[in-house]
PDB file of C-alpha atoms and ligand atoms in Angstrom:
ATOM      1  CA  UNK A   1     -14.816 -15.364 -24.519  1.00 87.00           C
ATOM      2  CA  UNK A   2     -13.716 -17.447 -21.378  1.00 97.00           C
ATOM      3  CA  UNK A   3     -16.274 -19.379 -19.390  1.00 98.00           C
ATOM      4  CA  UNK A   4     -18.118 -17.125 -16.959  1.00 98.00           C
ATOM      5  CA  UNK A   5     -17.030 -19.235 -13.800  1.00 98.00           C
ATOM      6  CA  UNK A   6     -13.491 -19.306 -14.902  1.00 98.00           C
ATOM      7  CA  UNK A   7     -13.349 -15.634 -15.733  1.00 98.00           C
ATOM      8  CA  UNK A   8     -14.724 -14.756 -12.309  1.00 98.00           C
ATOM      9  CA  UNK A   9     -12.254 -17.043 -10.699  1.00 98.00           C
ATOM     10  CA  UNK A  10      -9.502 -15.614 -12.503  1.00 98.00           C
ATOM     11  CA  UNK A  11     -10.728 -12.025 -11.599  1.00 98.00           C
ATOM     12  CA  UNK A  12     -10.886 -13.144  -7.922  1.00 98.00           C
ATOM     13  CA  UNK A  13      -7.383 -14.485  -8.029  1.00 98.00           C
ATOM     14  CA  UNK A  14      -5.870 -11.266  -9.006  1.00 98.00           C
ATOM     15  CA  UNK A  15      -7.286  -9.768  -5.891  1.00 98.00           C
ATOM     16  CA  UNK A  16      -5.704 -12.740  -3.948  1.00 98.00           C
ATOM     17  CA  UNK A  17      -2.441 -12.382  -5.527  1.00 98.00           C
ATOM     18  CA  UNK A  18      -2.388  -8.621  -4.810  1.00 98.00           C
ATOM     19  CA  UNK A  19      -3.673  -9.676  -1.015  1.00 98.00           C
ATOM     20  CA  UNK A  20      -0.606 -12.039  -1.160  1.00 98.00           C
ATOM     21  CA  UNK A  21       1.767  -9.059  -1.906  1.00 98.00           C
ATOM     22  CA  UNK A  22       0.281  -6.856   0.808  1.00 98.00           C
ATOM     23  CA  UNK A  23       0.534  -9.904   3.311  1.00 98.00           C
ATOM     24  CA  UNK A  24       4.430 -10.293   2.546  1.00 98.00           C
ATOM     25  CA  UNK A  25       4.618  -6.549   2.887  1.00 98.00           C
ATOM     26  CA  UNK A  26       3.406  -7.109   6.354  1.00 98.00           C
ATOM     27  CA  UNK A  27       5.867 -10.093   6.874  1.00 98.00           C
ATOM     28  CA  UNK A  28       8.744  -7.997   5.736  1.00 98.00           C
ATOM     29  CA  UNK A  29       7.570  -4.783   7.939  1.00 98.00           C
ATOM     30  CA  UNK A  30       7.523  -7.429  11.116  1.00 98.00           C
ATOM     31  CA  UNK A  31      11.226  -8.331  10.264  1.00 98.00           C
ATOM     32  CA  UNK A  32      12.432  -4.769   9.645  1.00 98.00           C
ATOM     33  CA  UNK A  33      10.832  -4.075  13.204  1.00 98.00           C
ATOM     34  CA  UNK A  34      13.087  -7.143  14.454  1.00 97.00           C
ATOM     35  CA  UNK A  35      16.137  -5.988  12.966  1.00 98.00           C
ATOM     36  CA  UNK A  36      16.300  -8.883  10.608  1.00 98.00           C
ATOM     37  CA  UNK A  37      16.796  -7.191   7.428  1.00 98.00           C
ATOM     38  CA  UNK A  38      17.612 -10.439   5.506  1.00 98.00           C
ATOM     39  CA  UNK A  39      14.379 -11.804   6.517  1.00 98.00           C
ATOM     40  CA  UNK A  40      12.719  -8.375   5.456  1.00 98.00           C
ATOM     41  CA  UNK A  41      14.402  -8.655   2.303  1.00 98.00           C
ATOM     42  CA  UNK A  42      13.252 -12.011   1.425  1.00 98.00           C
ATOM     43  CA  UNK A  43       9.609 -11.224   1.976  1.00 98.00           C
ATOM     44  CA  UNK A  44       9.818  -7.664   0.288  1.00 98.00           C
ATOM     45  CA  UNK A  45      10.776  -9.696  -2.981  1.00 98.00           C
ATOM     46  CA  UNK A  46       8.115 -12.191  -2.232  1.00 98.00           C
ATOM     47  CA  UNK A  47       5.688  -9.438  -2.281  1.00 98.00           C
ATOM     48  CA  UNK A  48       7.112  -8.265  -5.606  1.00 98.00           C
ATOM     49  CA  UNK A  49       6.545 -11.670  -7.177  1.00 98.00           C
ATOM     50  CA  UNK A  50       3.103 -11.897  -5.996  1.00 98.00           C
ATOM     51  CA  UNK A  51       2.382  -8.555  -7.414  1.00 98.00           C
ATOM     52  CA  UNK A  52       3.671 -10.031 -10.874  1.00 98.00           C
ATOM     53  CA  UNK A  53       1.416 -13.252 -10.523  1.00 98.00           C
ATOM     54  CA  UNK A  54      -1.634 -10.815 -10.030  1.00 98.00           C
ATOM     55  CA  UNK A  55      -0.392  -8.903 -13.216  1.00 97.00           C
ATOM     56  CA  UNK A  56       0.033 -12.050 -15.115  1.00 98.00           C
ATOM     57  CA  UNK A  57      -3.469 -12.863 -14.450  1.00 98.00           C
ATOM     58  CA  UNK A  58      -4.625  -9.336 -15.507  1.00 98.00           C
ATOM     59  CA  UNK A  59      -2.940  -9.490 -18.653  1.00 97.00           C
ATOM     60  CA  UNK A  60      -4.288 -12.996 -19.462  1.00 98.00           C
ATOM     61  CA  UNK A  61      -7.988 -11.981 -18.897  1.00 98.00           C
ATOM     62  CA  UNK A  62      -7.302  -8.752 -20.991  1.00 97.00           C
ATOM     63  CA  UNK A  63      -5.778 -10.649 -23.788  1.00 97.00           C
ATOM     64  CA  UNK A  64      -8.859 -13.163 -23.732  1.00 98.00           C
ATOM     65  CA  UNK A  65     -11.316  -9.642 -24.022  1.00 97.00           C
ATOM     66  CA  UNK A  66     -12.364 -10.303 -20.723  1.00 97.00           C
ATOM     67  CA  UNK A  67     -13.551  -7.290 -18.386  1.00 94.00           C
ATOM     68  CA  UNK A  68     -11.093  -6.987 -15.342  1.00 97.00           C
ATOM     69  CA  UNK A  69     -12.829  -6.070 -12.260  1.00 95.00           C
ATOM     70  CA  UNK A  70     -10.619  -4.665  -9.404  1.00 96.00           C
ATOM     71  CA  UNK A  71     -11.889  -5.247  -5.735  1.00 96.00           C
ATOM     72  CA  UNK A  72     -10.727  -3.714  -2.570  1.00 98.00           C
ATOM     73  CA  UNK A  73      -7.674  -5.442  -0.939  1.00 98.00           C
ATOM     74  CA  UNK A  74      -8.376  -7.041   2.374  1.00 97.00           C
ATOM     75  CA  UNK A  75      -6.329  -5.763   5.247  1.00 97.00           C
ATOM     76  CA  UNK A  76      -3.237  -8.481   6.033  1.00 96.00           C
ATOM     77  CA  UNK A  77      -4.837 -10.355   8.599  1.00 89.00           C
ATOM     78  CA  UNK A  78      -2.280 -12.696  10.390  1.00 92.00           C
ATOM     79  CA  UNK A  79      -1.174 -12.323  13.750  1.00 92.00           C
ATOM     80  CA  UNK A  80       2.434 -11.566  13.475  1.00 96.00           C
ATOM     81  CA  UNK A  81       3.757 -12.600  17.197  1.00 95.00           C
ATOM     82  CA  UNK A  82       6.985 -14.620  16.473  1.00 97.00           C
ATOM     83  CA  UNK A  83       9.476 -15.347  13.884  1.00 97.00           C
ATOM     84  CA  UNK A  84       8.457 -18.795  13.608  1.00 98.00           C
ATOM     85  CA  UNK A  85       5.029 -17.925  13.650  1.00 98.00           C
ATOM     86  CA  UNK A  86       5.397 -15.502  10.696  1.00 98.00           C
ATOM     87  CA  UNK A  87       7.219 -18.366   8.643  1.00 98.00           C
ATOM     88  CA  UNK A  88       4.195 -20.788   9.418  1.00 98.00           C
ATOM     89  CA  UNK A  89       1.859 -18.233   8.351  1.00 98.00           C
ATOM     90  CA  UNK A  90       3.487 -18.104   5.006  1.00 98.00           C
ATOM     91  CA  UNK A  91       3.251 -21.806   4.427  1.00 98.00           C
ATOM     92  CA  UNK A  92      -0.312 -21.957   5.169  1.00 98.00           C
ATOM     93  CA  UNK A  93      -0.954 -18.968   2.954  1.00 98.00           C
ATOM     94  CA  UNK A  94       0.741 -20.931   0.300  1.00 98.00           C
ATOM     95  CA  UNK A  95      -1.229 -23.939   0.716  1.00 98.00           C
ATOM     96  CA  UNK A  96      -4.157 -21.759   0.621  1.00 98.00           C
ATOM     97  CA  UNK A  97      -3.199 -19.983  -2.747  1.00 98.00           C
ATOM     98  CA  UNK A  98      -2.416 -23.717  -4.000  1.00 98.00           C
ATOM     99  CA  UNK A  99      -6.021 -24.696  -3.361  1.00 98.00           C
ATOM    100  CA  UNK A 100      -7.320 -21.559  -5.336  1.00 98.00           C
ATOM    101  CA  UNK A 101      -5.010 -22.216  -8.213  1.00 98.00           C
ATOM    102  CA  UNK A 102      -6.391 -26.027  -8.268  1.00 98.00           C
ATOM    103  CA  UNK A 103      -9.791 -24.811  -8.165  1.00 98.00           C
ATOM    104  CA  UNK A 104      -9.658 -22.571 -11.028  1.00 98.00           C
ATOM    105  CA  UNK A 105      -7.742 -25.332 -12.836  1.00 98.00           C
ATOM    106  CA  UNK A 106     -10.547 -27.758 -12.130  1.00 98.00           C
ATOM    107  CA  UNK A 107     -13.454 -24.974 -13.384  1.00 98.00           C
ATOM    108  CA  UNK A 108     -11.168 -25.008 -16.697  1.00 98.00           C
ATOM    109  CA  UNK A 109     -11.001 -28.381 -16.890  1.00 98.00           C
ATOM    110  CA  UNK A 110     -14.911 -28.759 -16.662  1.00 98.00           C
ATOM    111  CA  UNK A 111     -15.451 -26.826 -19.452  1.00 98.00           C
ATOM    112  CA  UNK A 112     -12.568 -28.156 -21.592  1.00 98.00           C
ATOM    113  CA  UNK A 113     -10.931 -24.788 -21.481  1.00 98.00           C
ATOM    114  CA  UNK A 114      -7.373 -25.788 -22.443  1.00 98.00           C
ATOM    115  CA  UNK A 115      -5.783 -22.642 -22.960  1.00 98.00           C
ATOM    116  CA  UNK A 116      -6.469 -21.645 -19.235  1.00 98.00           C
ATOM    117  CA  UNK A 117      -5.162 -24.825 -18.264  1.00 98.00           C
ATOM    118  CA  UNK A 118      -1.790 -24.274 -19.928  1.00 98.00           C
ATOM    119  CA  UNK A 119      -1.938 -20.813 -18.680  1.00 98.00           C
ATOM    120  CA  UNK A 120      -2.259 -22.125 -15.109  1.00 98.00           C
ATOM    121  CA  UNK A 121       0.453 -24.628 -15.688  1.00 98.00           C
ATOM    122  CA  UNK A 122       3.046 -22.309 -14.823  1.00 98.00           C
ATOM    123  CA  UNK A 123       1.162 -21.390 -11.706  1.00 98.00           C
ATOM    124  CA  UNK A 124       0.649 -24.791 -10.547  1.00 98.00           C
ATOM    125  CA  UNK A 125       4.393 -25.397 -10.702  1.00 98.00           C
ATOM    126  CA  UNK A 126       4.908 -21.987  -9.042  1.00 97.00           C
ATOM    127  CA  UNK A 127       2.922 -23.009  -6.179  1.00 98.00           C
ATOM    128  CA  UNK A 128       4.886 -26.215  -5.580  1.00 98.00           C
ATOM    129  CA  UNK A 129       8.128 -23.999  -5.590  1.00 97.00           C
ATOM    130  CA  UNK A 130       6.238 -21.612  -3.108  1.00 97.00           C
ATOM    131  CA  UNK A 131       5.325 -24.223  -0.930  1.00 98.00           C
ATOM    132  CA  UNK A 132       9.111 -25.841  -1.001  1.00 98.00           C
ATOM    133  CA  UNK A 133      10.516 -22.304  -0.056  1.00 97.00           C
ATOM    134  CA  UNK A 134       8.002 -21.724   2.771  1.00 98.00           C
ATOM    135  CA  UNK A 135       8.906 -25.276   4.113  1.00 98.00           C
ATOM    136  CA  UNK A 136      12.717 -24.564   3.718  1.00 98.00           C
ATOM    137  CA  UNK A 137      12.281 -21.619   5.495  1.00 97.00           C
ATOM    138  CA  UNK A 138      10.766 -23.275   8.362  1.00 98.00           C
ATOM    139  CA  UNK A 139      13.231 -26.178   8.653  1.00 98.00           C
ATOM    140  CA  UNK A 140      16.215 -23.689   8.644  1.00 98.00           C
ATOM    141  CA  UNK A 141      14.680 -21.706  11.328  1.00 98.00           C
ATOM    142  CA  UNK A 142      14.013 -25.048  13.594  1.00 98.00           C
ATOM    143  CA  UNK A 143      17.539 -26.030  13.191  1.00 97.00           C
ATOM    144  CA  UNK A 144      19.292 -22.635  13.487  1.00 97.00           C
ATOM    145  CA  UNK A 145      17.133 -19.922  14.738  1.00 96.00           C
ATOM    146  CA  UNK A 146      17.274 -20.610  18.312  1.00 96.00           C
ATOM    147  CA  UNK A 147      21.055 -19.949  18.380  1.00 96.00           C
ATOM    148  CA  UNK A 148      22.018 -16.330  17.904  1.00 97.00           C
ATOM    149  CA  UNK A 149      24.958 -16.982  15.476  1.00 98.00           C
ATOM    150  CA  UNK A 150      22.609 -19.384  13.594  1.00 98.00           C
ATOM    151  CA  UNK A 151      20.066 -16.937  13.199  1.00 98.00           C
ATOM    152  CA  UNK A 152      22.603 -14.209  12.139  1.00 98.00           C
ATOM    153  CA  UNK A 153      23.797 -16.445   9.362  1.00 98.00           C
ATOM    154  CA  UNK A 154      20.464 -17.500   8.275  1.00 98.00           C
ATOM    155  CA  UNK A 155      19.517 -13.631   8.133  1.00 98.00           C
ATOM    156  CA  UNK A 156      22.592 -13.083   6.039  1.00 98.00           C
ATOM    157  CA  UNK A 157      21.508 -15.861   3.600  1.00 98.00           C
ATOM    158  CA  UNK A 158      18.154 -14.486   3.100  1.00 98.00           C
ATOM    159  CA  UNK A 159      19.592 -10.897   2.542  1.00 98.00           C
ATOM    160  CA  UNK A 160      21.445 -12.369  -0.576  1.00 98.00           C
ATOM    161  CA  UNK A 161      17.807 -12.914  -2.254  1.00 97.00           C
ATOM    162  CA  UNK A 162      17.332 -10.786  -5.427  1.00 97.00           C
ATOM    163  CA  UNK A 163      14.213 -10.209  -7.441  1.00 97.00           C
ATOM    164  CA  UNK A 164      13.733 -11.501 -10.808  1.00 94.00           C
ATOM    165  CA  UNK A 165      10.934 -11.282 -13.191  1.00 93.00           C
ATOM    166  CA  UNK A 166       8.627 -14.150 -13.657  1.00 92.00           C
ATOM    167  CA  UNK A 167       9.799 -16.484 -16.229  1.00 87.00           C
ATOM    168  CA  UNK A 168       6.279 -16.704 -18.095  1.00 90.00           C
ATOM    169  CA  UNK A 169       5.710 -14.129 -20.720  1.00 83.00           C
ATOM    170  CA  UNK A 170       2.265 -13.174 -22.121  1.00 84.00           C
TER     171      UNK A 170
HETATM  172 FE1  LIG B   1       1.168 -15.785  -5.831  1.00 58.13          FE
HETATM  173 FE2  LIG B   1       2.880 -17.123  -3.478  1.00 58.13          FE
HETATM  174  O1  LIG B   1       1.320 -17.250  -5.106  1.00 58.13           O
END
């Protein structure tokens, strides 16, 4: 049995990760509408990764004999008005998710739940990578995005992103 608060926070995190998937699908949809299929591809794959994150937590709870409670997924709430605005909304969202993971880690630490802390280590590292990726996207857009040729090249680069399953196996 996990601690009640830890279990509840993990349950909520499933919902947050599925929301993240939904949000990035919305980003992908925005870029499809702009004709920037590379950016659309990048966020489509990001949505797949977020679903994976949710499934890892779902499986972890089940493996620990905890009841999983699935709640409604909120409508994506970011206003998508410009390419750079979308990228910045992505970074802001990842920083928020990092804070959520840290909160769960802190709750596990409080009750000496070392198993959950070890499980969350992967997420702590993943969040570092996700924030770096979001920052890199913004930097590249600042450098090249205002020039049509630069934007074309950046879009082509992002089109090359391929999905790979998470390295964490439960
Ligand atoms: Fe699952 Fe992007 O955090």
